Short mmCIF file of C-alpha atoms in Angstrom, two decimals:
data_model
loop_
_atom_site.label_atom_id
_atom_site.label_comp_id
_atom_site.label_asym_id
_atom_site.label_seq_id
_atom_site.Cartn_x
_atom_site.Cartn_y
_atom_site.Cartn_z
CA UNK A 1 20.07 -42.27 -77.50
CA UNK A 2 20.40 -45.93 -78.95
CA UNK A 3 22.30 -44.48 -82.20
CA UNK A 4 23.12 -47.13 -84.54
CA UNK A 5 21.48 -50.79 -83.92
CA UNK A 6 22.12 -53.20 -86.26
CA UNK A 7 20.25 -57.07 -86.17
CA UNK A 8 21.64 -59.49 -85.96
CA UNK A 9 24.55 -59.57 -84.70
CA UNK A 10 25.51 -63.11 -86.35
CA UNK A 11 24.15 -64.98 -88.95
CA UNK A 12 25.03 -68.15 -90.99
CA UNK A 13 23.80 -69.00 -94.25
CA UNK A 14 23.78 -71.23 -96.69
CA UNK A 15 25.12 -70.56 -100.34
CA UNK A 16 21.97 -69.38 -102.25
CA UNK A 17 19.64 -68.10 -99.44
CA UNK A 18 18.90 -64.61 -98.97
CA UNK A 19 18.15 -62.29 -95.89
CA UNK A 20 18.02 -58.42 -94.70
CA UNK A 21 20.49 -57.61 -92.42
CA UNK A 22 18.60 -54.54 -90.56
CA UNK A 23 20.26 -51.40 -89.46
CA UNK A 24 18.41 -48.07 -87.71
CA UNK A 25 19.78 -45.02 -86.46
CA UNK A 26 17.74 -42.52 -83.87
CA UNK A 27 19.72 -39.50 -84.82
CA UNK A 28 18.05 -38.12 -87.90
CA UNK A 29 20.99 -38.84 -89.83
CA UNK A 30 20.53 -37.71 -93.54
CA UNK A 31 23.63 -40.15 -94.63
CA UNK A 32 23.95 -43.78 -93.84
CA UNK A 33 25.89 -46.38 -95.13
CA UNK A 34 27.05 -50.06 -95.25
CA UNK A 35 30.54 -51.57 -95.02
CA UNK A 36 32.17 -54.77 -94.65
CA UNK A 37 35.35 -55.99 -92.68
CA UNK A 38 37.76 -58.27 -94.28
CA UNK A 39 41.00 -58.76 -92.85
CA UNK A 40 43.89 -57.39 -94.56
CA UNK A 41 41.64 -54.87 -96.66
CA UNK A 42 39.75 -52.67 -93.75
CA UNK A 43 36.54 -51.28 -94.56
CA UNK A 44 35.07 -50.99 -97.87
CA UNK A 45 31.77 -49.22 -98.89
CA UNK A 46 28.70 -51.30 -99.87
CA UNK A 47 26.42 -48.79 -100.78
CA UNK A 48 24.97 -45.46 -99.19
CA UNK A 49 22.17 -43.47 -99.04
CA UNK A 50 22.23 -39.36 -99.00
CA UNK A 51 18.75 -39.28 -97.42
CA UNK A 52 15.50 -41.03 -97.73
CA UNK A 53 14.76 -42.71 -101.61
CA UNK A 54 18.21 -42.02 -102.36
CA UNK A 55 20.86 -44.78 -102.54
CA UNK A 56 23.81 -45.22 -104.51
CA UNK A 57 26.75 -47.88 -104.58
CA UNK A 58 29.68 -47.82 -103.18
CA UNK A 59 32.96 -49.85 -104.09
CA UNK A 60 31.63 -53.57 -104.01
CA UNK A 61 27.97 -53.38 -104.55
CA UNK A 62 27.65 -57.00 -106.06
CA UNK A 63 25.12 -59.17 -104.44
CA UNK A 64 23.50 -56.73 -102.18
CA UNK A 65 20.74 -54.65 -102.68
CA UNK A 66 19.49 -51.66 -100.90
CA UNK A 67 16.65 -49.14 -100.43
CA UNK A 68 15.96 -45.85 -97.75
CA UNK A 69 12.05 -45.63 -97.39
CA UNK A 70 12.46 -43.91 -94.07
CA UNK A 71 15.23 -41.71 -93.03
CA UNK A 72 15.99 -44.32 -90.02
CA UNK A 73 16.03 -47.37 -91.27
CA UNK A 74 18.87 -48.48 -93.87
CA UNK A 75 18.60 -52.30 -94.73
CA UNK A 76 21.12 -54.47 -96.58
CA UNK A 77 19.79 -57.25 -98.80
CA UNK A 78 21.75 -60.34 -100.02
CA UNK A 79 19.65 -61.84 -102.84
CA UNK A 80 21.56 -65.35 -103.37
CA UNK A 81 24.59 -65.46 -100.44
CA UNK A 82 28.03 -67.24 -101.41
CA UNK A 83 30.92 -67.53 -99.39
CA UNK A 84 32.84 -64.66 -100.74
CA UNK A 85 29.92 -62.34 -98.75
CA UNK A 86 31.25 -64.09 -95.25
CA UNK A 87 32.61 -60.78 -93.52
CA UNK A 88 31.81 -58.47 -90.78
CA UNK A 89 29.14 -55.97 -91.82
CA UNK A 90 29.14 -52.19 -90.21
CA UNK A 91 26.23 -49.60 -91.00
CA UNK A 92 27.24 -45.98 -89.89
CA UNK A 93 25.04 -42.89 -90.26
CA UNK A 94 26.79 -39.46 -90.69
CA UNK A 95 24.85 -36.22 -89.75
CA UNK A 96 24.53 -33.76 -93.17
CA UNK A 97 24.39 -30.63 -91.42
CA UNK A 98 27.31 -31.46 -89.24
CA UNK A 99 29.73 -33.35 -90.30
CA UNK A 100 31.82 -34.23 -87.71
CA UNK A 101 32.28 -38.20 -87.64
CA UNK A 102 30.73 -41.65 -88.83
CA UNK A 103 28.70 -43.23 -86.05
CA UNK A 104 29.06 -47.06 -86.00
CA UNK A 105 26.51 -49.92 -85.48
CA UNK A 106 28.12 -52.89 -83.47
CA UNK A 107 28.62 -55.01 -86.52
CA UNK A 108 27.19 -58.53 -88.02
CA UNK A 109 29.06 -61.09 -88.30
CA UNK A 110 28.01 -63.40 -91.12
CA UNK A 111 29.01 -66.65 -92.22
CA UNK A 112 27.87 -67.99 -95.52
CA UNK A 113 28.75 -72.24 -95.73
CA UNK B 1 38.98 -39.91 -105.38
CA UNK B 2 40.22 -40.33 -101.73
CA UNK B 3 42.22 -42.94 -100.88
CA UNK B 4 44.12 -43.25 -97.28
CA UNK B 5 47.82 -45.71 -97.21
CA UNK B 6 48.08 -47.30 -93.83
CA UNK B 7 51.83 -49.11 -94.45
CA UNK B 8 52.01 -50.21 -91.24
CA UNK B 9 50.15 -53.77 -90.94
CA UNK B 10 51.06 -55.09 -87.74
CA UNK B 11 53.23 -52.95 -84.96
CA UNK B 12 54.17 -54.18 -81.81
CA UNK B 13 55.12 -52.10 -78.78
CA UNK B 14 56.49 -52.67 -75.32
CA UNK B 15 54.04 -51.25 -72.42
CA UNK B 16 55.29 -48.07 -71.67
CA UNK B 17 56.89 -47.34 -75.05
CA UNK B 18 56.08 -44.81 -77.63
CA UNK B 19 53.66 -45.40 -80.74
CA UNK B 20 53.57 -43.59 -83.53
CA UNK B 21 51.35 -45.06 -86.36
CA UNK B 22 51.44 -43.75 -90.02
CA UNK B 23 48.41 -42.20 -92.30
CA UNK B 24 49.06 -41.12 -95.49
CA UNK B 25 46.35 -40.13 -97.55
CA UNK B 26 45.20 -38.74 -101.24
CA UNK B 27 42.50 -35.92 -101.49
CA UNK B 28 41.98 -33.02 -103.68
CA UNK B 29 41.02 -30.67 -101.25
CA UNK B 30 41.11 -29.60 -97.76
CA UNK B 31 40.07 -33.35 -95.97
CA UNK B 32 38.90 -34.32 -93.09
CA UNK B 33 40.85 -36.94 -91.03
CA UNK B 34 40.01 -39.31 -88.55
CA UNK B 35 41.58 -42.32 -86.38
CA UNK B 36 39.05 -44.92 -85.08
CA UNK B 37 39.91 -47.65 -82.78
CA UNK B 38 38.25 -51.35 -83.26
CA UNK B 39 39.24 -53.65 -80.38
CA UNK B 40 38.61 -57.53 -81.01
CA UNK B 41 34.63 -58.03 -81.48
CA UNK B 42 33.48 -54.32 -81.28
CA UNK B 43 32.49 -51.30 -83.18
CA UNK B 44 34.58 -48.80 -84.57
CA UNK B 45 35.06 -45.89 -82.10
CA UNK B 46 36.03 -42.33 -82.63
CA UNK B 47 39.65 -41.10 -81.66
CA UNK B 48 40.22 -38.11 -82.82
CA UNK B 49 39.49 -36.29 -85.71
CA UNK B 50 40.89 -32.99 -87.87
CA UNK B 51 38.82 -30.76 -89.44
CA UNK B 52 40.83 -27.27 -89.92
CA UNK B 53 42.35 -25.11 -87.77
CA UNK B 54 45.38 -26.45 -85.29
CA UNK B 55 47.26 -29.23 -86.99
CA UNK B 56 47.73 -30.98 -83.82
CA UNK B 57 44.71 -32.25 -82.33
CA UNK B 58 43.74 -33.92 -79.11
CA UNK B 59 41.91 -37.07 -78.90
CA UNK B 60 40.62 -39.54 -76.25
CA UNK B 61 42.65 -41.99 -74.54
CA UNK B 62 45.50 -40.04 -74.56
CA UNK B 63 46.22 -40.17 -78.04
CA UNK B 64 46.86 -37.41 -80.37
CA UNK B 65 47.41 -36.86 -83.83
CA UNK B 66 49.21 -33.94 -86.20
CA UNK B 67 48.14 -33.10 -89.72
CA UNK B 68 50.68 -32.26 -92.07
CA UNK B 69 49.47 -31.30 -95.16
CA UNK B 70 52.96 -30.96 -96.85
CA UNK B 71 53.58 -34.40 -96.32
CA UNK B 72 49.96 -35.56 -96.86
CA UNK B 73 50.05 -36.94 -93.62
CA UNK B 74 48.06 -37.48 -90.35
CA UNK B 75 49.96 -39.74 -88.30
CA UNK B 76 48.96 -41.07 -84.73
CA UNK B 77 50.92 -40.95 -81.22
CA UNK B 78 51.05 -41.65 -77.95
CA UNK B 79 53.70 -40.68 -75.36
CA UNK B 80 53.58 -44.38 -73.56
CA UNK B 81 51.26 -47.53 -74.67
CA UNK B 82 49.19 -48.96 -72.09
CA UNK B 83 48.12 -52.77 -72.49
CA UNK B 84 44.68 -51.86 -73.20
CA UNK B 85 45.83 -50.09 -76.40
CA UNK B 86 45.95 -53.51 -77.98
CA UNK B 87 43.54 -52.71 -80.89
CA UNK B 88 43.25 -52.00 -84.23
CA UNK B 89 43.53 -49.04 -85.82
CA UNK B 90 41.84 -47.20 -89.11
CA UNK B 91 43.36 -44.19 -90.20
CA UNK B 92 39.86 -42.44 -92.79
CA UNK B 93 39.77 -39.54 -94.85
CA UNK B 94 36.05 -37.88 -95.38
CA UNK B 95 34.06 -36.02 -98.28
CA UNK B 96 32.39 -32.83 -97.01
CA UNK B 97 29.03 -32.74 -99.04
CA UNK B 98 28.28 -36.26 -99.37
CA UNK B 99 29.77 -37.45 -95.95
CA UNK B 100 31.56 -40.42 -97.94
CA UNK B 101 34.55 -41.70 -96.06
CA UNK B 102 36.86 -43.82 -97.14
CA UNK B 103 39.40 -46.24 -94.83
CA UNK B 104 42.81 -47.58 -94.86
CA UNK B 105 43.21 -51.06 -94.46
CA UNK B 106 44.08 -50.59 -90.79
CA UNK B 107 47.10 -51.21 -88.35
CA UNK B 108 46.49 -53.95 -85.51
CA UNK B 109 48.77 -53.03 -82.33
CA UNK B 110 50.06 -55.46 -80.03
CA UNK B 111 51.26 -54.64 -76.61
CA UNK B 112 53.99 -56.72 -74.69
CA UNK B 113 54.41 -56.32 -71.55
#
């Protein structure tokens, strides 16, 4: 089993242009979400998704979008980057019938200049 | 809503020593606790993780970790640090229902020889 693969694994951007950072999971994982990594303030929610065409945000939504057409695949959209979105990104899928632990992608690290 | 207190920022042991590092968290029911390691440039991994039963559990590594629910607490040891411990560590507190879990801001650990 792969798990959790997230693309890329770094990224730079410049302020205003957008991109998907991809994220699948291979364990027919019902829940999957997105974090980022700042120092000083661990990891805070992004948005999840409870199963497939069902998303909802988490604690700093702003500037990304997402959407669960498939119960694999979990992108994150930035629409317009700024620096502020420069962090570490994680996805993690959680299994609904089991909950037993958050399984973690490798993380992107994205720069925004 | 959950919320988990890691106080601890930065901790710095001598190889050998003892670690204890401190979780304190806020939920209004019976939670479920983990401790994941992140060393520099990975993923987050599992080490351990309470669910019910025995309030001291076992976890990889050599590390353990004992729930007290009086105290709100779910603090992590180990009986003598290796070098390799050197890490960072997230104490999390998770939602049965809709998987959401929530992490502290995380406690990096450096080893001395």
């Amino acid at each position: 089993n792969a798990g959790v693969t997230q693309t890329p694994k770094f990224q730079v951007l410049k302020t205003g242009q957008s991109m998907t950072l991809q994220c699948a999971q291979d364990m027919n994982h019902e829940y999957m979400s997105w974090y980022r990594q700042d120092p000083g303030m661990g990891l805070r929610l992004i948005h999840y998704s409870v199963g497939a065409g069902i998303t909802d945000q988490g604690e700093v939504p702003n500037g990304y979008n997402v959407s669960r057409s498939t119960t694999e695949d979990f992108p994150l959209r930035l629409l317009s980057a700024a620096p502020s979105q420069t962090s570490v990104y994680f996805c993690a899928s959680i299994s609904s019938t089991r909950f037993t632990e958050a399984f973690f992608g490798q993380g992107t690290r994205l720069t925004v200049v | 809503a959950q919320s988990v207190t890691q106080p601890d920022i930065h901790i710095t042991v001598s190889e050998g020593a003892s670690l204890e590092l401190r979780c304190n968290y806020s939920y209004g029911a019976t939670p479920y606790l983990f401790w994941y390691v992140q060393s520099p440039g990975q993923g987050l991994q599992l080490l351990l993780k309470y669910f019910s039963g025995d309030t001291l559990v076992q976890g990889i590594k050599g590390f353990e970790a004992e729930f007290k629910r009086s105290q709100s607490s779910f603090n992590l040891r180990k009986p003598s640090v290796h070098w390799s411990d050197a890490a960072e560590y997230f104490c999390a507190v998770g939602a049965i229902g809709y998987q959401k879990v929530t992490f502290g801001t995380g406690t990096k650990l450096q080893v001395i020889p």
